[in-house]
């Protein structure tokens, strides 16, 4: 596999290798965070010293459909022993799908000192590196967050309506079956459907998984990514782009690719995604 620095990314420092993580396991300025779709993976074995951030209980408000607030984020960071200066390195299952989602949420609160471990759990395991069931404990910290900022990297439904109405590019990262309206849910997830199938009019279908190498979950090179997003679909960095999927988790992976690996200056993730759009009254859809 070509070194991260040689793959032509606009922001190569946002990614770290498994070697880098192995070299920083005892670095007090680094906190390794595992975030998975499957919450049972962490207790079955994780990178030594890594803490778990569960998207359902740690990142989401338990009453309304929204993220935690400033106080909730400060409490989370204190619990995992992170300060405002701590480098947070995320990794997880599904080619870092949920790890990218957690990274995106952390940035809503202004914690920009974040990185993603290229290849996630899959690559770490493939290389036969150490896993442990020991859950680490860290001293609580005093963390000061900014108020959550939904204006720059997050799109709400009203934002998407205006964006779509102006003819700006939308990237639907779901499977072709979902995009075409043949499936009302993600493949193999029939319990998570919507009332209507299809996609937001004008959206391009670029499944999120195309950005990863299937053999080890690492990201494809910048040239390969540009071939997918720009040569095939006509995206360009001078455009304001919105990504979406079902609830914003897969589209956070594509958001990460466009914003950091390809250097698009204006990319937002619509986390309401098809769960909201496909159930909303009065919004346009296309099949």
XYZ file of N, CA and C in Angstrom:
861
model
N 0.836 -1.182 0.000
C 0.000 0.000 0.000
C 0.881 1.244 0.000
N 0.590 2.169 -0.898
C 1.353 3.416 -0.974
C 1.198 4.200 0.324
N 2.278 4.822 0.787
C 2.236 5.620 2.010
C 1.207 6.733 1.878
N 0.604 7.106 3.013
C -0.427 8.144 3.018
C 0.081 9.423 2.377
N 1.306 9.807 2.684
C 1.865 11.059 2.174
C 2.089 11.045 0.676
N 2.044 9.864 0.074
C 2.309 9.739 -1.353
C 1.047 9.546 -2.183
N -0.105 9.642 -1.560
C -1.356 9.391 -2.285
C -2.001 10.657 -2.817
N -1.377 11.796 -2.613
C -1.830 13.031 -3.241
C -2.984 13.729 -2.579
N -3.256 13.446 -1.305
C -4.387 14.069 -0.632
C -4.127 15.551 -0.362
N -5.203 16.317 -0.326
C -5.082 17.740 -0.017
C -4.652 17.960 1.432
N -5.093 17.071 2.331
C -4.771 17.183 3.758
C -4.322 15.816 4.284
N -3.125 15.377 3.930
C -2.689 14.029 4.310
C -2.569 13.836 5.811
N -2.363 14.910 6.585
C -2.176 14.777 8.027
C -3.451 14.375 8.762
N -4.603 14.441 8.090
C -5.850 14.031 8.722
C -5.922 12.516 8.881
N -5.092 11.792 8.141
C -5.015 10.340 8.236
C -3.731 9.935 8.934
N -3.812 8.880 9.746
C -2.616 8.277 10.310
C -2.641 6.781 10.009
N -1.467 6.198 9.947
C -1.348 4.774 9.648
C -1.474 3.952 10.925
N -1.643 2.652 10.754
C -1.643 1.760 11.915
C -0.285 1.801 12.607
N 0.785 1.967 11.843
C 2.116 2.105 12.458
C 2.163 3.325 13.370
N 1.619 4.438 12.896
C 1.608 5.667 13.697
C 0.864 5.442 15.001
N -0.287 4.801 14.922
C -1.069 4.545 16.135
C -0.293 3.635 17.083
N 0.310 2.587 16.551
C 1.091 1.678 17.393
C 2.220 2.418 18.103
N 2.787 3.422 17.457
C 3.886 4.199 18.046
C 3.400 5.215 19.075
N 2.089 5.492 19.114
C 1.555 6.523 20.010
C 0.590 5.947 21.048
N 0.675 4.664 21.315
C -0.254 4.054 22.273
C -0.105 4.642 23.674
N 1.084 5.084 24.015
C 1.325 5.610 25.355
C 1.545 7.117 25.361
N 1.108 7.783 24.296
C 1.259 9.223 24.178
C 0.114 9.904 24.929
N 0.442 10.631 25.989
C -0.605 11.262 26.803
C -1.336 12.372 26.061
N -0.779 12.842 24.952
C -1.427 13.901 24.160
C -2.356 13.343 23.093
N -2.458 12.015 23.031
C -3.290 11.354 22.027
C -4.334 10.497 22.724
N -5.576 10.607 22.281
C -6.622 9.709 22.766
C -7.167 8.940 21.567
N -7.078 7.631 21.636
C -7.574 6.770 20.567
C -9.027 6.418 20.879
N -9.899 6.629 19.906
C -11.335 6.437 20.097
C -11.848 5.424 19.082
N -12.476 4.383 19.576
C -13.129 3.410 18.695
C -14.615 3.733 18.636
N -15.137 3.821 17.421
C -16.563 4.080 17.230
C -17.062 3.152 16.130
N -17.991 2.277 16.481
C -18.460 1.231 15.570
C -19.961 1.281 15.364
N -20.390 0.646 14.283
C -21.812 0.355 14.163
C -22.203 -0.702 15.189
N -21.379 -1.734 15.329
C -21.635 -2.850 16.237
C -21.015 -2.546 17.608
N -21.820 -2.229 18.618
C -21.260 -1.861 19.923
C -20.593 -3.015 20.657
N -20.783 -4.259 20.179
C -20.172 -5.411 20.842
C -18.731 -5.644 20.411
N -18.295 -4.942 19.367
C -16.921 -5.152 18.905
C -15.903 -4.648 19.918
N -16.148 -3.483 20.479
C -15.182 -2.916 21.430
C -14.934 -3.853 22.612
N -15.968 -4.335 23.315
C -15.689 -5.231 24.441
C -15.073 -6.562 24.023
N -15.211 -6.951 22.762
C -14.609 -8.210 22.307
C -13.113 -8.073 22.065
N -12.613 -6.842 22.012
C -11.199 -6.597 21.774
C -11.012 -5.280 21.052
N -10.088 -4.449 21.558
C -9.861 -3.132 20.963
C -8.386 -2.776 21.092
N -7.986 -1.704 20.422
C -6.614 -1.237 20.509
C -6.306 -0.873 21.964
N -5.171 -1.316 22.491
C -4.844 -0.996 23.881
C -4.884 0.512 24.146
N -5.601 0.880 25.203
C -5.723 2.286 25.580
C -6.868 3.009 24.924
N -7.518 2.392 23.942
C -8.616 3.049 23.232
C -9.869 3.099 24.090
N -10.616 4.197 23.955
C -11.915 4.322 24.611
C -13.010 4.139 23.564
N -14.182 3.822 24.033
C -15.315 3.655 23.117
C -16.210 4.877 23.156
N -16.589 5.363 21.981
C -17.623 6.388 21.861
C -18.752 5.766 21.052
N -19.871 5.551 21.700
C -21.038 4.912 21.084
C -21.920 5.998 20.483
N -22.152 5.909 19.177
C -22.906 6.965 18.491
C -24.316 7.103 19.033
N -24.925 5.989 19.501
C -26.315 6.056 19.951
C -26.447 6.691 21.321
N -25.528 6.385 22.236
C -25.659 6.856 23.609
C -24.769 8.045 23.934
N -23.629 8.167 23.269
C -22.676 9.222 23.602
C -22.836 10.475 22.752
N -23.243 10.318 21.498
C -23.280 11.452 20.584
C -24.680 11.998 20.356
N -25.700 11.191 20.591
C -27.068 11.611 20.309
C -27.851 11.918 21.578
N -28.659 12.968 21.507
C -29.599 13.277 22.577
C -30.551 12.085 22.733
N -30.856 11.736 23.969
C -31.666 10.545 24.212
C -33.167 10.801 24.130
N -33.571 12.065 23.956
C -34.997 12.377 23.862
C -35.369 12.830 22.453
N -34.741 13.879 21.971
C -35.064 14.390 20.648
C -34.048 13.896 19.634
N -34.440 13.907 18.361
C -33.507 13.473 17.332
C -32.549 14.619 17.014
N -31.449 14.626 17.709
C -30.436 15.642 17.518
C -29.190 15.188 18.274
N -28.137 15.939 18.125
C -26.909 15.599 18.835
C -26.918 16.177 20.234
N -25.969 15.733 21.042
C -25.810 16.290 22.374
C -25.496 17.785 22.270
N -25.699 18.492 23.362
C -25.414 19.926 23.366
C -24.011 20.181 23.898
N -23.669 21.438 24.064
C -22.331 21.827 24.525
C -21.974 21.150 25.849
N -22.894 21.179 26.812
C -22.625 20.563 28.106
C -22.419 19.057 27.973
N -23.203 18.429 27.101
C -23.060 16.995 26.888
C -21.724 16.644 26.266
N -21.255 17.478 25.339
C -19.958 17.211 24.711
C -18.828 17.427 25.713
N -18.942 18.455 26.521
C -17.915 18.685 27.542
C -17.848 17.512 28.517
N -19.002 16.970 28.887
C -19.026 15.819 29.794
C -18.404 14.591 29.138
N -18.675 14.399 27.844
C -18.086 13.266 27.122
C -16.569 13.380 27.075
N -16.062 14.555 26.736
C -14.617 14.736 26.648
C -13.949 14.575 28.010
N -14.605 15.053 29.058
C -14.073 14.862 30.402
C -14.011 13.378 30.754
N -15.063 12.641 30.373
C -15.135 11.213 30.690
C -14.016 10.421 30.025
N -13.669 10.788 28.786
C -12.625 10.033 28.085
C -11.230 10.613 28.345
N -11.151 11.605 29.232
C -9.865 12.148 29.607
C -9.195 12.991 28.554
N -9.993 13.731 27.791
C -9.450 14.563 26.714
C -9.501 16.031 27.104
N -8.466 16.769 26.739
C -8.435 18.211 26.934
C -8.646 18.894 25.587
N -8.701 20.199 25.595
C -8.859 20.940 24.348
C -7.669 20.745 23.408
N -6.526 20.336 23.957
C -5.321 20.146 23.152
C -5.080 18.698 22.751
N -5.942 17.788 23.187
C -5.731 16.369 22.899
C -5.996 16.066 21.429
N -5.103 15.302 20.820
C -5.326 14.789 19.469
C -6.212 13.555 19.570
N -7.371 13.601 18.919
C -8.314 12.476 18.939
C -8.137 11.685 17.646
N -7.818 10.398 17.785
C -7.643 9.517 16.624
C -8.784 8.507 16.620
N -9.611 8.566 15.599
C -10.770 7.688 15.489
C -10.465 6.475 14.612
N -11.080 5.364 14.950
C -11.063 4.187 14.073
C -12.307 3.364 14.389
N -12.664 2.453 13.488
C -13.821 1.619 13.751
C -14.070 0.605 12.653
N -15.259 0.013 12.694
C -15.618 -1.022 11.717
C -16.155 -0.384 10.438
N -16.571 -1.222 9.514
C -17.205 -0.755 8.275
C -16.345 0.259 7.511
N -15.044 -0.001 7.402
C -14.140 0.914 6.690
C -14.163 2.321 7.276
N -14.277 2.380 8.616
C -14.280 3.664 9.331
C -15.529 4.506 9.091
N -16.599 3.841 8.682
C -17.850 4.545 8.423
C -18.319 5.301 9.668
N -18.418 4.616 10.826
C -18.888 5.285 12.036
C -17.802 6.133 12.671
N -16.559 5.791 12.459
C -15.468 6.620 12.971
C -15.490 7.995 12.301
N -15.751 8.033 10.994
C -15.861 9.309 10.283
C -17.062 10.108 10.797
N -18.118 9.413 11.129
C -19.311 10.068 11.685
C -18.986 10.729 13.020
N -18.277 10.010 13.902
C -17.890 10.575 15.196
C -16.959 11.768 15.005
N -16.014 11.651 14.086
C -15.102 12.759 13.794
C -15.887 13.994 13.362
N -16.891 13.786 12.527
C -17.726 14.900 12.049
C -18.467 15.560 13.207
N -19.046 14.749 14.104
C -19.778 15.312 15.243
C -18.835 16.085 16.151
N -17.630 15.572 16.395
C -16.675 16.288 17.247
C -16.378 17.669 16.667
N -16.353 17.758 15.352
C -16.034 19.046 14.742
C -17.186 20.036 14.835
N -18.395 19.563 15.058
C -19.503 20.481 15.287
C -19.262 21.329 16.531
N -18.456 20.792 17.460
C -18.164 21.497 18.711
C -16.790 22.158 18.692
N -16.171 22.199 17.524
C -14.921 22.918 17.386
C -13.674 22.146 17.744
N -13.787 20.836 18.005
C -12.567 20.067 18.266
C -12.018 19.597 16.920
N -11.109 20.384 16.378
C -10.576 20.133 15.040
C -9.289 19.324 15.051
N -8.735 19.071 16.227
C -7.507 18.287 16.325
C -7.875 16.807 16.287
N -8.278 16.364 15.110
C -8.803 15.009 14.926
C -8.104 14.329 13.754
N -8.051 13.002 13.840
C -7.458 12.204 12.770
C -8.225 10.890 12.658
N -8.072 10.244 11.514
C -8.687 8.953 11.271
C -7.585 7.941 10.999
N -7.668 6.765 11.633
C -6.689 5.719 11.362
C -7.067 5.000 10.077
N -6.254 5.149 9.067
C -6.547 4.594 7.744
C -6.700 3.076 7.818
N -7.831 2.586 7.319
C -8.086 1.150 7.325
C -8.908 0.655 8.493
N -8.950 1.427 9.590
C -9.793 1.088 10.725
C -9.488 -0.253 11.360
N -10.489 -0.829 11.998
C -10.331 -2.116 12.692
C -9.833 -3.199 11.745
N -10.376 -3.196 10.523
C -10.037 -4.257 9.581
C -8.530 -4.337 9.370
N -7.902 -3.214 9.083
C -6.469 -3.224 8.807
C -5.663 -3.583 10.052
N -6.058 -3.050 11.198
C -5.360 -3.380 12.444
C -5.392 -4.889 12.699
N -6.567 -5.489 12.506
C -6.715 -6.930 12.726
C -5.958 -7.736 11.678
N -6.027 -7.310 10.429
C -5.312 -8.022 9.365
C -3.812 -8.094 9.627
N -3.285 -7.052 10.259
C -1.858 -7.001 10.532
C -1.466 -7.747 11.800
N -2.462 -8.353 12.453
C -2.182 -9.152 13.641
C -1.724 -8.340 14.833
N -2.135 -7.102 14.902
C -1.704 -6.245 16.006
C -2.501 -6.544 17.277
N -1.964 -6.082 18.397
C -2.534 -6.396 19.703
C -3.937 -5.828 19.868
N -4.800 -6.637 20.458
C -6.120 -6.213 20.908
C -6.248 -6.591 22.371
N -7.015 -5.832 23.116
C -7.212 -6.114 24.530
C -8.673 -5.944 24.897
N -9.083 -6.624 25.956
C -10.430 -6.416 26.498
C -10.400 -5.506 27.722
N -9.216 -5.088 28.116
C -9.093 -4.188 29.260
C -9.639 -2.810 28.896
N -10.537 -2.307 29.694
C -11.112 -0.978 29.456
C -10.294 0.045 30.252
N -9.668 0.992 29.576
C -8.806 1.940 30.288
C -9.623 2.958 31.080
N -9.008 3.513 32.101
C -9.613 4.611 32.844
C -8.647 5.788 32.810
N -9.195 6.971 32.601
C -8.389 8.184 32.554
C -8.972 9.194 33.530
N -8.097 10.000 34.085
C -8.564 11.047 34.990
C -9.479 12.001 34.246
N -10.552 12.399 34.911
C -11.480 13.362 34.300
C -10.766 14.689 34.070
N -11.132 15.328 32.986
C -10.521 16.608 32.630
C -11.560 17.719 32.700
N -11.076 18.939 32.635
C -11.961 20.094 32.461
C -11.866 20.516 31.002
N -12.947 20.344 30.288
C -12.966 20.629 28.849
C -13.957 21.754 28.579
N -13.550 22.703 27.756
C -14.437 23.813 27.392
C -14.707 23.764 25.894
N -15.954 23.524 25.528
C -16.352 23.455 24.125
C -17.018 24.759 23.708
N -17.051 24.999 22.425
C -17.861 26.097 21.916
C -19.301 25.586 21.794
N -20.228 26.474 21.619
C -21.593 26.052 21.312
C -21.571 25.295 19.982
N -22.412 24.289 19.895
C -22.437 23.500 18.660
C -22.750 24.384 17.466
N -21.947 24.261 16.421
C -22.110 25.087 15.228
C -22.619 24.211 14.083
N -23.895 24.383 13.752
C -24.501 23.590 12.677
C -24.434 24.293 11.321
N -23.741 25.407 11.244
C -23.842 26.241 10.049
C -22.837 25.916 8.952
N -21.718 25.300 9.288
C -20.649 25.167 8.293
C -20.500 23.768 7.704
N -20.667 22.724 8.534
C -20.466 21.371 8.005
C -21.728 20.513 8.104
N -22.810 21.074 8.631
C -24.070 20.344 8.754
C -25.146 21.047 7.946
N -25.979 20.263 7.268
C -27.119 20.809 6.531
C -28.401 20.247 7.134
N -29.352 21.126 7.409
C -30.673 20.715 7.861
C -31.631 20.703 6.667
N -32.845 20.214 6.894
C -33.766 20.024 5.761
C -34.011 21.317 4.992
N -34.218 22.423 5.710
C -34.452 23.705 5.032
C -33.246 24.106 4.198
N -32.051 23.817 4.710
C -30.834 24.115 3.950
C -30.794 23.304 2.662
N -31.195 22.035 2.767
C -31.144 21.163 1.600
C -32.190 21.573 0.565
N -33.353 21.967 1.015
C -34.376 22.457 0.087
C -33.868 23.663 -0.700
N -33.222 24.595 0.000
C -32.671 25.771 -0.677
C -31.524 25.381 -1.598
N -30.695 24.464 -1.141
C -29.547 23.992 -1.911
C -30.008 23.304 -3.200
N -30.988 22.417 -3.046
C -31.514 21.688 -4.200
C -32.241 22.625 -5.149
N -32.983 23.570 -4.606
C -33.715 24.505 -5.435
C -32.816 25.408 -6.255
N -31.613 25.645 -5.751
C -30.649 26.483 -6.470
C -29.816 25.683 -7.469
N -30.064 24.378 -7.550
C -29.343 23.545 -8.506
C -27.933 23.199 -8.089
N -27.634 23.283 -6.793
C -26.306 22.937 -6.308
C -26.153 21.423 -6.170
N -24.921 20.919 -6.219
C -24.717 19.469 -6.250
C -25.023 18.776 -4.931
N -25.722 17.663 -5.054
C -26.029 16.768 -3.942
C -25.417 15.408 -4.256
N -24.837 14.771 -3.248
C -24.251 13.451 -3.421
C -25.003 12.475 -2.528
N -25.733 11.568 -3.144
C -26.455 10.498 -2.446
C -25.510 9.301 -2.385
N -25.071 8.939 -1.185
C -24.028 7.919 -1.057
C -24.604 6.536 -0.774
N -25.919 6.386 -0.877
C -26.550 5.097 -0.604
C -26.332 4.120 -1.756
N -26.833 2.912 -1.565
C -26.747 1.894 -2.606
C -27.621 2.276 -3.795
N -27.318 1.751 -4.996
C -28.158 2.066 -6.163
C -29.626 1.699 -5.963
N -29.901 0.609 -5.258
C -31.287 0.221 -5.016
C -32.049 1.232 -4.199
N -31.400 1.793 -3.199
C -32.022 2.848 -2.399
C -32.213 4.102 -3.238
N -31.192 4.459 -3.978
C -31.238 5.667 -4.801
C -32.362 5.592 -5.829
N -32.545 4.437 -6.451
C -33.563 4.274 -7.487
C -34.969 4.098 -6.934
N -35.091 3.931 -5.636
C -36.400 3.747 -5.033
C -36.854 2.311 -4.997
N -35.992 1.380 -5.412
C -36.355 -0.035 -5.364
C -36.352 -0.559 -3.933
N -35.480 0.014 -3.096
C -35.409 -0.360 -1.687
C -35.844 0.817 -0.833
N -36.646 0.546 0.183
C -37.050 1.573 1.126
C -36.142 1.585 2.349
N -35.082 0.793 2.305
C -34.170 0.691 3.442
C -32.785 0.335 2.910
N -31.795 0.436 3.770
C -30.454 0.030 3.422
C -30.422 -1.494 3.246
N -29.645 -2.017 2.281
C -29.576 -3.469 2.118
C -29.245 -4.172 3.433
N -30.057 -5.194 3.740
C -29.892 -6.000 4.954
C -30.314 -5.291 6.238
N -30.969 -4.128 6.104
C -31.468 -3.409 7.278
C -32.956 -3.091 7.072
N -33.809 -4.103 6.934
C -35.217 -3.845 6.587
C -35.989 -3.098 7.667
N -35.485 -3.088 8.893
C -36.204 -2.405 9.972
C -36.002 -0.902 9.935
N -35.184 -0.407 9.037
C -34.824 1.011 9.058
C -35.267 1.712 7.776
N -36.506 1.484 7.375
C -36.982 2.022 6.117
C -37.642 3.380 6.233
N -38.071 3.887 5.077
C -38.806 5.148 4.999
C -40.120 4.891 4.270
N -41.043 5.856 4.335
C -42.341 5.688 3.692
C -42.239 5.713 2.178
N -41.298 6.515 1.656
C -41.163 6.643 0.205
C -39.733 6.334 -0.201
N -39.594 5.804 -1.404
C -38.271 5.525 -1.934
C -37.894 6.534 -3.003
N -36.614 6.577 -3.313
C -36.119 7.475 -4.343
C -34.974 8.309 -3.823
N -34.782 9.470 -4.434
C -33.689 10.347 -4.022
C -34.101 11.804 -4.195
N -33.304 12.696 -3.639
C -33.557 14.120 -3.800
C -33.290 14.494 -5.253
N -34.206 15.186 -5.913
C -34.010 15.508 -7.334
C -32.672 16.205 -7.592
N -31.999 15.707 -8.620
C -30.723 16.278 -9.021
C -29.514 15.651 -8.378
N -29.725 14.769 -7.390
C -28.595 14.164 -6.686
C -27.867 13.164 -7.568
N -26.563 13.078 -7.387
C -25.735 12.059 -8.034
C -25.553 10.897 -7.061
N -25.612 9.690 -7.579
C -25.438 8.505 -6.740
C -23.980 8.043 -6.782
N -23.263 8.252 -5.670
C -21.872 7.805 -5.553
C -21.769 7.033 -4.240
N -22.005 5.714 -4.252
C -21.974 4.944 -3.011
C -20.698 5.180 -2.211
N -20.868 5.375 -0.926
C -19.762 5.737 -0.037
C -18.611 4.747 -0.100
N -18.928 3.462 -0.239
C -17.899 2.419 -0.154
C -16.922 2.453 -1.320
N -17.273 3.153 -2.400
C -16.362 3.208 -3.545
C -15.067 3.942 -3.205
N -15.072 4.731 -2.142
C -13.872 5.494 -1.778
C -12.834 4.646 -1.056
N -13.207 3.426 -0.654
C -12.295 2.584 0.125
C -11.815 1.396 -0.693
N -10.597 0.976 -0.406
C -10.061 -0.243 -1.009
C -10.676 -1.445 -0.301
N -11.347 -2.343 -1.042
C -12.076 -3.427 -0.379
C -11.186 -4.407 0.376
N -9.913 -4.502 -0.012
C -9.070 -5.504 0.618
C -8.664 -5.154 2.049
N -8.548 -3.849 2.355
C -8.104 -3.504 3.713
C -8.791 -2.263 4.284
N -9.761 -1.697 3.588
C -10.513 -0.562 4.116
C -9.814 0.773 4.053
N -8.601 0.827 3.502
C -7.906 2.112 3.382
C -8.543 2.941 2.268
N -8.270 4.237 2.295
C -8.821 5.108 1.271
C -8.045 4.979 -0.038
N -8.766 5.121 -1.138
C -8.121 5.142 -2.445
C -7.322 6.436 -2.593
N -6.428 6.459 -3.548
C -5.593 7.636 -3.758
C -6.437 8.807 -4.254
N -5.859 10.003 -4.168
C -6.572 11.199 -4.618
C -6.933 11.098 -6.097
N -6.033 10.574 -6.922
C -6.327 10.426 -8.355
C -7.506 9.490 -8.574
N -7.535 8.388 -7.824
C -8.648 7.441 -7.957
C -9.955 8.075 -7.480
N -9.879 8.850 -6.411
C -11.081 9.509 -5.900
C -11.588 10.574 -6.867
N -10.668 11.351 -7.450
C -11.090 12.353 -8.434
C -11.731 11.698 -9.651
N -11.252 10.532 -10.036
C -11.858 9.823 -11.166
C -13.313 9.472 -10.868
N -13.590 9.122 -9.613
C -14.950 8.742 -9.222
C -15.848 9.974 -9.102
N -15.404 10.956 -8.347
C -16.262 12.099 -8.020
C -16.289 13.164 -9.108
N -15.180 13.368 -9.770
C -15.090 14.476 -10.726
C -15.231 14.013 -12.173
N -14.449 13.037 -12.577
C -14.523 12.600 -13.977
C -15.831 11.882 -14.271
N -16.301 11.058 -13.344
C -17.554 10.333 -13.570
C -18.781 11.198 -13.309
N -18.749 12.000 -12.243
C -19.959 12.688 -11.779
C -19.918 14.202 -11.932
N -18.783 14.748 -12.317
C -18.718 16.170 -12.609
C -18.648 17.100 -11.419
N -18.339 16.578 -10.231
C -18.161 17.464 -9.085
C -16.881 18.269 -9.254
N -16.814 19.396 -8.587
C -15.609 20.221 -8.619
C -15.517 20.996 -7.321
N -14.304 21.315 -6.873
C -14.129 21.953 -5.567
C -14.653 23.378 -5.476
N -15.039 23.972 -6.598
C -15.576 25.332 -6.535
C -17.066 25.345 -6.204
N -17.660 24.173 -6.042
C -19.096 24.071 -5.761
C -19.354 23.839 -4.268
N -20.531 24.261 -3.828
C -21.041 23.965 -2.490
C -21.730 22.601 -2.585
N -21.213 21.601 -1.866
C -21.694 20.225 -1.995
C -22.364 19.778 -0.700
N -23.474 19.048 -0.819
C -24.135 18.425 0.321
C -24.177 16.917 0.087
N -23.757 16.156 1.106
C -23.825 14.693 1.049
C -24.969 14.217 1.945
N -25.556 13.071 1.582
C -26.591 12.496 2.446
C -26.689 10.999 2.197
N -27.321 10.300 3.160
C -27.548 8.853 3.008
C -28.888 8.511 3.662
N -28.854 7.748 4.752
C -30.071 7.364 5.462
C -30.222 8.161 6.751
N -29.160 8.193 7.572
C -29.183 9.016 8.785
C -27.902 9.828 8.931
N -27.097 9.902 7.886
C -25.917 10.743 7.924
C -24.627 10.046 8.275
N -24.681 8.718 8.494
C -23.469 8.021 8.898
C -22.603 7.666 7.697
N -23.197 7.076 6.664
C -22.413 6.769 5.461
C -21.961 8.045 4.768
N -22.817 9.065 4.775
C -22.466 10.309 4.082
C -21.380 11.087 4.803
N -21.170 10.836 6.107
C -20.052 11.480 6.800
C -18.719 10.952 6.268
N -18.706 9.703 5.834
C -17.503 9.113 5.224
C -17.196 9.827 3.904
N -18.212 10.047 3.087
C -18.020 10.754 1.815
C -17.706 12.225 2.056
N -18.329 12.820 3.080
C -17.999 14.196 3.470
C -16.514 14.302 3.790
N -15.996 13.342 4.548
C -14.580 13.325 4.913
C -13.701 13.255 3.664
N -14.081 12.409 2.717
C -13.304 12.270 1.479
C -13.259 13.587 0.720
N -14.423 14.206 0.539
C -14.476 15.437 -0.248
C -13.792 16.595 0.466
N -14.041 16.749 1.757
C -13.509 17.894 2.496
C -12.008 17.776 2.718
N -11.554 16.630 3.165
C -10.159 16.510 3.584
C -9.244 15.866 2.548
N -9.691 14.778 1.947
C -8.795 14.095 1.023
C -8.715 14.816 -0.321
N -9.843 15.386 -0.779
C -9.838 16.126 -2.038
C -9.814 17.639 -1.830
N -9.989 18.093 -0.613
C -9.812 19.513 -0.309
C -10.927 20.433 -0.752
N -12.159 19.922 -0.847
C -13.284 20.783 -1.201
C -13.550 21.748 -0.040
N -13.595 23.052 -0.289
C -13.716 24.004 0.816
C -15.108 24.081 1.430
N -16.146 23.701 0.683
C -17.503 23.827 1.215
C -18.276 22.531 0.985
N -18.292 21.699 2.024
C -19.021 20.429 1.986
C -19.801 20.303 3.290
N -21.091 19.992 3.187
C -21.917 19.790 4.368
C -22.565 18.418 4.315
N -22.793 17.871 5.495
C -23.421 16.563 5.627
C -24.866 16.759 6.105
N -25.823 16.202 5.369
C -27.231 16.273 5.755
C -27.550 15.019 6.561
N -27.484 15.125 7.872
C -27.654 13.939 8.719
C -29.111 13.504 8.841
N -30.038 14.416 8.563
C -31.437 13.987 8.522
C -31.648 12.947 7.438
N -31.017 13.185 6.296
C -30.918 12.242 5.179
C -32.265 11.616 4.819
N -32.235 10.404 4.274
C -33.470 9.851 3.727
C -34.483 9.458 4.793
N -34.025 9.205 6.026
C -34.977 8.918 7.097
C -35.911 10.102 7.300
N -35.377 11.304 7.187
C -36.208 12.501 7.297
C -36.884 12.810 5.965
N -36.093 12.882 4.886
C -36.622 13.316 3.596
C -37.700 12.364 3.082
N -37.474 11.070 3.220
C -38.425 10.077 2.701
C -39.700 9.974 3.510
N -39.721 10.600 4.683
C -40.916 10.599 5.523
C -41.549 11.980 5.652
N -40.944 12.988 5.013
C -41.422 14.356 5.189
C -42.582 14.661 4.216
N -43.425 15.584 4.630
C -44.542 16.040 3.809
C -44.073 17.198 2.922
N -44.394 17.115 1.646
C -44.212 18.258 0.758
C -42.854 18.455 0.174
N -41.939 17.496 0.322
C -40.628 17.669 -0.285
C -40.565 16.857 -1.590
N -39.821 17.322 -2.575
C -39.782 16.613 -3.855
C -38.881 15.385 -3.808
N -39.282 14.357 -4.529
C -38.429 13.178 -4.683
C -38.384 12.793 -6.150
N -37.405 11.984 -6.464
C -37.192 11.520 -7.833
C -36.853 10.036 -7.744
N -37.270 9.279 -8.731
C -36.956 7.851 -8.767
C -36.108 7.556 -9.980
